[in-house]
């Protein structure tokens, strides 16, 4: 499996200036190439190279490789859409290939800038050591909210999957982000509180409508997304560890179940929740794959209305959002926990109902460096 690792660069002021200058020169060159590509309707690397290579090296002071990458970036844009005149942002991401970057040490990379090569220390959370031999293809330098990130691709071996006798059932929700069939519960309070705080601030900023208010809005939005990602990372890590430690597989609802679960009215909130479910699920999938833990998706119908003890199905079994109380056998328990037990039960007793998603797992995944605070 190919993972994308995100390294957070620890630049000092001088290095930051050098990287910014490089980014600005490459993107200015891209706009120069873009004018040619648009005017002459070219989306071919070789032809663009012929037209622009020497010009951009001279005008923008680019090294051979940075010039080639700039041409490549413009070519890709015009390959996607030739009818549009593409404009490249001053601080848009730029690509690095193996000729212009390398690992200097386990925690330092060496990058080419306009003037010289510089060594920059980096941090990342999840993978403590990178096997340099497994790094693949091109990397990207990204500048966001005053911080540089370097994205690299790395090939990670997948351990063989054991065939488990039992599964850890996972119920996903909004009030509780995840509840396991062991009775463990991951609250959504932190995320939901932050969201609520941002929502009231958002209303104020939108009323203002100024340019700086809009910028602040975007920044808040990114912060919210980042926070949610961190939370999802920690939850999925704990779940996979728990399953691995106890020699079990993981059972979750398939996507239809997740979609039905989102019963919020406002479309914006709906979008946010479906994104978060998808993110958590993706993280569970690749972490399970890396740990050699089997993950299956089960038919989600009636998991919330079915009694996990006697199998009686009724809407009346669910008197409130948080309570499950069976009208037939009087089994009473937290509603999410009951659903998690049902999800576990479905795969354990009825294997054909379960769809193994190992084959469907996306080839390339984004791995984010986050610390789980003692996890
Ligand atoms: Zn019952």
XYZ file of C-alpha atoms and ligand atoms in Angstrom:
376
model
C 0.000 0.000 0.000
C 1.196 3.514 -0.809
C 0.760 6.048 1.987
C 1.223 9.777 1.743
C 3.162 11.111 4.702
C 2.899 14.712 5.727
C 6.045 16.187 7.239
C 5.756 19.455 9.104
C 8.859 21.496 8.378
C 10.526 23.354 11.237
C 11.811 26.280 9.221
C 13.589 29.257 10.724
C 12.869 32.771 9.402
C 15.661 32.673 6.850
C 14.655 29.261 5.504
C 11.036 30.345 5.340
C 12.038 33.310 3.193
C 14.091 31.090 0.901
C 11.270 28.601 0.418
C 8.744 31.380 -0.145
C 10.986 33.004 -2.736
C 11.344 29.637 -4.483
C 7.612 29.038 -4.443
C 6.931 32.519 -5.793
C 9.473 32.110 -8.606
C 8.122 28.695 -9.631
C 4.517 29.904 -9.617
C 5.402 33.077 -11.502
C 7.111 30.821 -14.060
C 3.958 28.676 -14.160
C 1.904 31.758 -15.033
C 4.364 32.631 -17.777
C 4.119 29.096 -19.194
C 0.365 29.196 -18.736
C 0.091 32.249 -20.999
C 1.924 30.342 -23.724
C -0.068 27.146 -23.164
C -3.360 29.013 -23.327
C -2.506 31.166 -26.302
C -1.072 28.315 -28.357
C -3.355 25.638 -26.856
C -0.572 23.302 -25.794
C -0.897 20.571 -23.175
C 2.204 18.631 -24.059
C 5.290 18.578 -21.832
C 7.762 18.324 -24.689
C 6.262 21.151 -26.758
C 5.920 23.433 -23.726
C 9.508 22.651 -22.831
C 10.615 23.734 -26.294
C 8.739 27.027 -26.006
C 9.475 27.995 -22.406
C 12.361 26.136 -20.804
C 15.208 28.587 -21.467
C 12.983 31.633 -20.972
C 11.799 30.622 -17.522
C 15.254 29.568 -16.374
C 16.573 32.981 -17.292
C 13.611 35.148 -16.273
C 12.848 33.458 -12.944
C 16.235 32.035 -12.034
C 15.040 28.449 -11.878
C 17.339 25.443 -11.797
C 16.848 22.809 -14.491
C 14.715 20.544 -12.300
C 12.539 23.325 -10.887
C 11.933 24.505 -14.464
C 10.931 20.995 -15.555
C 8.547 20.671 -12.576
C 6.980 24.059 -13.365
C 6.327 22.959 -16.954
C 4.886 19.708 -15.612
C 2.507 21.548 -13.305
C 1.149 23.722 -16.127
C 0.910 20.766 -18.497
C -1.251 18.896 -15.977
C -3.624 21.847 -15.613
C -4.069 22.147 -19.392
C -4.451 18.424 -19.802
C -7.430 18.633 -17.458
C -8.927 21.706 -19.131
C -7.555 23.476 -22.204
C -10.365 26.011 -22.490
C -9.536 27.751 -19.234
C -6.681 30.191 -18.789
C -5.106 28.773 -15.619
C -3.746 31.168 -13.026
C -1.314 29.876 -10.414
C -1.336 31.266 -6.903
C 1.779 32.929 -5.565
C 2.108 30.350 -2.779
C 0.562 27.338 -4.501
C 2.107 23.900 -3.901
C 5.212 23.013 -5.900
C 6.538 19.581 -6.802
C 9.939 18.165 -5.922
C 11.458 15.086 -7.518
C 14.296 12.963 -6.160
C 16.912 15.100 -7.871
C 16.061 18.176 -5.815
C 15.225 16.761 -2.414
C 16.575 14.024 -0.168
C 16.697 12.884 3.414
C 19.726 14.286 5.124
C 19.067 12.500 8.393
C 16.104 10.647 9.866
C 14.561 13.958 10.904
C 16.031 16.394 8.380
C 15.377 16.889 4.697
C 17.452 18.720 2.173
C 15.575 20.868 -0.356
C 16.740 22.851 -3.329
C 15.802 26.523 -3.298
C 16.548 29.288 -5.787
C 19.915 30.083 -4.284
C 21.098 26.919 -2.614
C 20.209 23.628 -1.011
C 19.086 23.914 2.600
C 18.655 21.414 5.446
C 15.342 21.627 7.288
C 14.330 19.571 10.324
C 10.819 18.135 10.314
C 8.363 16.476 12.682
C 5.665 13.919 12.119
C 3.576 12.006 14.574
C 2.480 8.576 13.555
C 5.499 7.069 11.879
C 8.575 7.534 13.995
C 11.011 6.226 11.435
C 10.846 6.330 7.681
C 12.447 3.615 5.647
C 14.092 5.852 3.059
C 14.308 3.032 0.534
C 10.529 2.862 0.483
C 9.936 6.469 -0.529
C 8.342 6.624 -3.985
C 7.956 9.205 -6.708
C 7.532 12.916 -6.433
C 6.919 15.019 -3.338
C 5.015 18.273 -2.831
C 5.898 21.386 -0.878
C 2.804 23.079 0.552
C 2.504 26.388 2.451
C -0.517 26.799 4.704
C -1.292 29.240 7.516
C 2.361 30.199 7.810
C 3.700 26.628 7.954
C 5.492 24.557 5.325
C 4.527 20.900 4.846
C 6.273 18.336 2.710
C 4.205 15.451 1.380
C 6.026 12.284 0.452
C 4.791 8.913 -0.778
C 5.984 5.782 0.924
C 5.378 2.137 0.187
C 4.312 0.184 3.229
C 4.130 -3.621 3.344
C 0.763 -5.116 4.266
C 0.993 -7.896 6.834
C -1.086 -11.018 6.179
C -4.604 -10.866 7.601
C -5.564 -13.396 10.220
C -9.044 -14.921 9.898
C -10.688 -13.922 13.186
C -13.229 -15.922 15.217
C -14.787 -12.814 16.647
C -15.288 -9.174 15.731
C -15.293 -5.844 17.502
C -18.527 -4.141 16.439
C -18.393 -0.373 15.860
C -21.400 1.944 15.824
C -20.749 5.386 14.368
C -22.759 8.426 15.406
C -22.791 12.145 16.059
C -23.351 12.479 19.819
C -20.935 9.606 20.239
C -18.507 9.463 17.347
C -17.939 5.738 17.894
C -19.175 3.093 20.324
C -17.694 -0.406 20.448
C -19.333 -3.718 21.281
C -16.968 -3.839 24.289
C -18.909 -0.858 25.615
C -16.227 1.734 24.976
C -17.538 5.089 23.909
C -15.814 7.967 22.077
C -17.719 11.147 22.745
C -18.316 13.758 20.073
C -18.583 16.552 22.662
C -15.225 18.159 22.002
C -15.777 18.263 18.256
C -19.393 19.351 18.534
C -18.550 22.112 21.019
C -15.848 23.509 18.785
C -18.268 23.363 15.880
C -20.920 25.235 17.859
C -18.421 27.895 18.961
C -17.301 28.358 15.375
C -20.872 28.484 14.129
C -21.744 31.500 16.284
C -18.518 33.206 15.312
C -19.227 32.372 11.679
C -22.559 34.181 11.842
C -20.846 37.328 13.140
C -18.105 37.195 10.526
C -20.527 36.577 7.690
C -22.548 39.594 8.763
C -19.374 41.683 8.490
C -18.608 40.423 4.990
C -15.199 42.085 4.786
C -12.203 40.522 3.108
C -10.380 39.908 6.386
C -13.532 38.373 7.871
C -13.677 35.972 4.944
C -10.058 35.021 5.443
C -10.667 34.395 9.129
C -13.676 32.240 8.245
C -11.561 30.062 5.996
C -8.923 29.714 8.663
C -11.500 28.657 11.260
C -12.930 26.135 8.862
C -9.525 24.585 8.313
C -8.912 24.480 12.038
C -12.219 22.699 12.570
C -11.393 20.138 9.889
C -7.930 19.580 11.285
C -9.291 19.050 14.775
C -11.861 16.555 13.540
C -9.142 14.695 11.652
C -6.993 14.480 14.767
C -9.903 13.148 16.794
C -10.715 10.563 14.107
C -7.082 9.544 13.934
C -6.977 8.872 17.685
C -10.274 6.988 17.739
C -9.393 4.749 14.788
C -5.964 4.070 16.245
C -7.453 2.939 19.562
C -10.074 0.751 17.890
C -7.558 -1.002 15.646
C -5.176 -1.530 18.568
C -7.977 -3.007 20.644
C -8.981 -5.427 17.870
C -5.381 -6.427 17.211
C -4.588 -7.000 20.887
C -7.581 -9.276 21.298
C -7.139 -11.123 18.002
C -10.443 -9.906 16.570
C -11.589 -8.366 13.308
C -13.532 -5.101 13.070
C -17.152 -4.850 11.930
C -18.688 -1.555 10.831
C -21.851 -0.581 9.013
C -21.628 -0.197 5.273
C -21.934 3.262 3.775
C -25.690 3.262 3.366
C -26.058 2.910 7.099
C -23.751 5.803 7.705
C -25.655 8.043 5.317
C -28.968 7.235 6.961
C -27.494 8.064 10.331
C -27.050 11.712 9.487
C -30.400 13.193 10.343
C -29.486 16.848 10.599
C -31.445 19.387 8.639
C -28.994 22.068 7.642
C -27.158 20.996 4.519
C -23.868 22.473 5.698
C -23.872 20.415 8.887
C -24.941 17.385 6.915
C -21.985 17.759 4.628
C -19.622 18.159 7.572
C -20.919 15.013 9.249
C -20.784 12.863 6.135
C -17.240 14.042 5.508
C -16.289 13.117 9.064
C -17.833 9.642 8.827
C -16.004 9.040 5.594
C -12.739 10.250 7.123
C -13.082 8.022 10.185
C -13.992 5.032 8.078
C -11.041 5.575 5.741
C -8.703 5.811 8.710
C -10.123 2.612 10.193
C -9.657 0.869 6.852
C -6.018 1.697 6.301
C -4.966 1.318 9.916
C -6.616 -2.125 9.967
C -4.884 -3.014 6.708
C -1.508 -1.958 8.121
C -2.077 -3.902 11.324
C -3.227 -7.073 9.542
C -6.681 -6.770 11.128
C -9.635 -7.859 9.010
C -12.332 -5.221 8.572
C -15.797 -6.034 7.273
C -18.851 -3.919 6.511
C -22.256 -5.320 7.430
C -25.819 -4.631 6.366
C -26.895 -1.787 8.638
C -30.663 -2.196 8.479
C -32.472 -1.960 11.831
C -29.264 -2.116 13.899
C -30.649 0.685 16.056
C -34.125 -0.821 16.510
C -33.142 -4.464 17.008
C -32.644 -5.964 20.454
C -29.140 -7.425 20.607
C -30.298 -9.994 23.183
C -33.562 -11.424 21.803
C -33.656 -10.067 18.245
C -37.014 -8.299 18.614
C -37.284 -5.396 16.134
C -39.406 -2.338 16.878
C -39.205 1.435 16.671
C -40.670 1.446 20.169
C -37.460 -0.195 21.444
C -35.837 3.199 21.102
C -37.717 5.586 23.402
C -35.010 8.284 23.128
C -31.808 9.074 21.244
C -29.616 7.549 23.940
C -31.752 4.725 25.339
C -32.545 1.268 24.076
C -35.249 -0.593 25.919
C -36.585 -3.850 24.475
C -40.382 -4.102 24.497
C -40.151 -7.880 24.383
C -37.445 -8.926 26.880
C -36.932 -5.643 28.793
C -33.213 -5.523 27.970
C -32.213 -1.905 28.667
C -28.903 -0.349 27.666
C -27.253 2.610 25.937
C -28.619 2.717 22.374
C -25.244 3.007 20.620
C -23.840 0.098 22.599
C -26.835 -2.028 21.601
C -26.248 -1.107 17.943
C -22.544 -2.008 18.214
C -23.516 -5.407 19.642
C -25.842 -5.934 16.671
C -23.123 -5.009 14.199
C -20.754 -7.482 15.842
C -23.498 -10.125 15.874
C -24.242 -9.723 12.201
C -20.784 -10.578 11.035
C -20.117 -13.251 13.632
C -23.198 -15.350 12.938
C -23.888 -14.419 9.360
C -20.634 -14.195 7.444
C -22.208 -14.111 3.948
C -23.976 -10.867 4.887
C -20.686 -9.177 5.446
C -18.693 -7.643 2.650
C -14.973 -7.678 3.193
C -13.599 -4.367 2.077
C -9.949 -5.307 1.953
C -10.102 -5.396 -1.838
C -11.832 -2.039 -2.026
C -9.441 -0.128 0.172
C -8.115 2.867 -1.740
C -4.594 2.480 -3.055
C -3.316 5.763 -1.811
C -4.144 7.259 1.533
C -3.186 10.356 3.353
C -1.439 9.739 6.601
C -1.389 12.690 8.905
C 1.135 13.259 11.590
C -0.844 13.640 14.789
C -0.095 12.841 18.360
C -2.706 11.037 20.356
C -1.714 12.263 23.761
C -0.628 9.111 25.553
C -2.595 6.768 23.337
Zn -35.084 -8.112 23.658
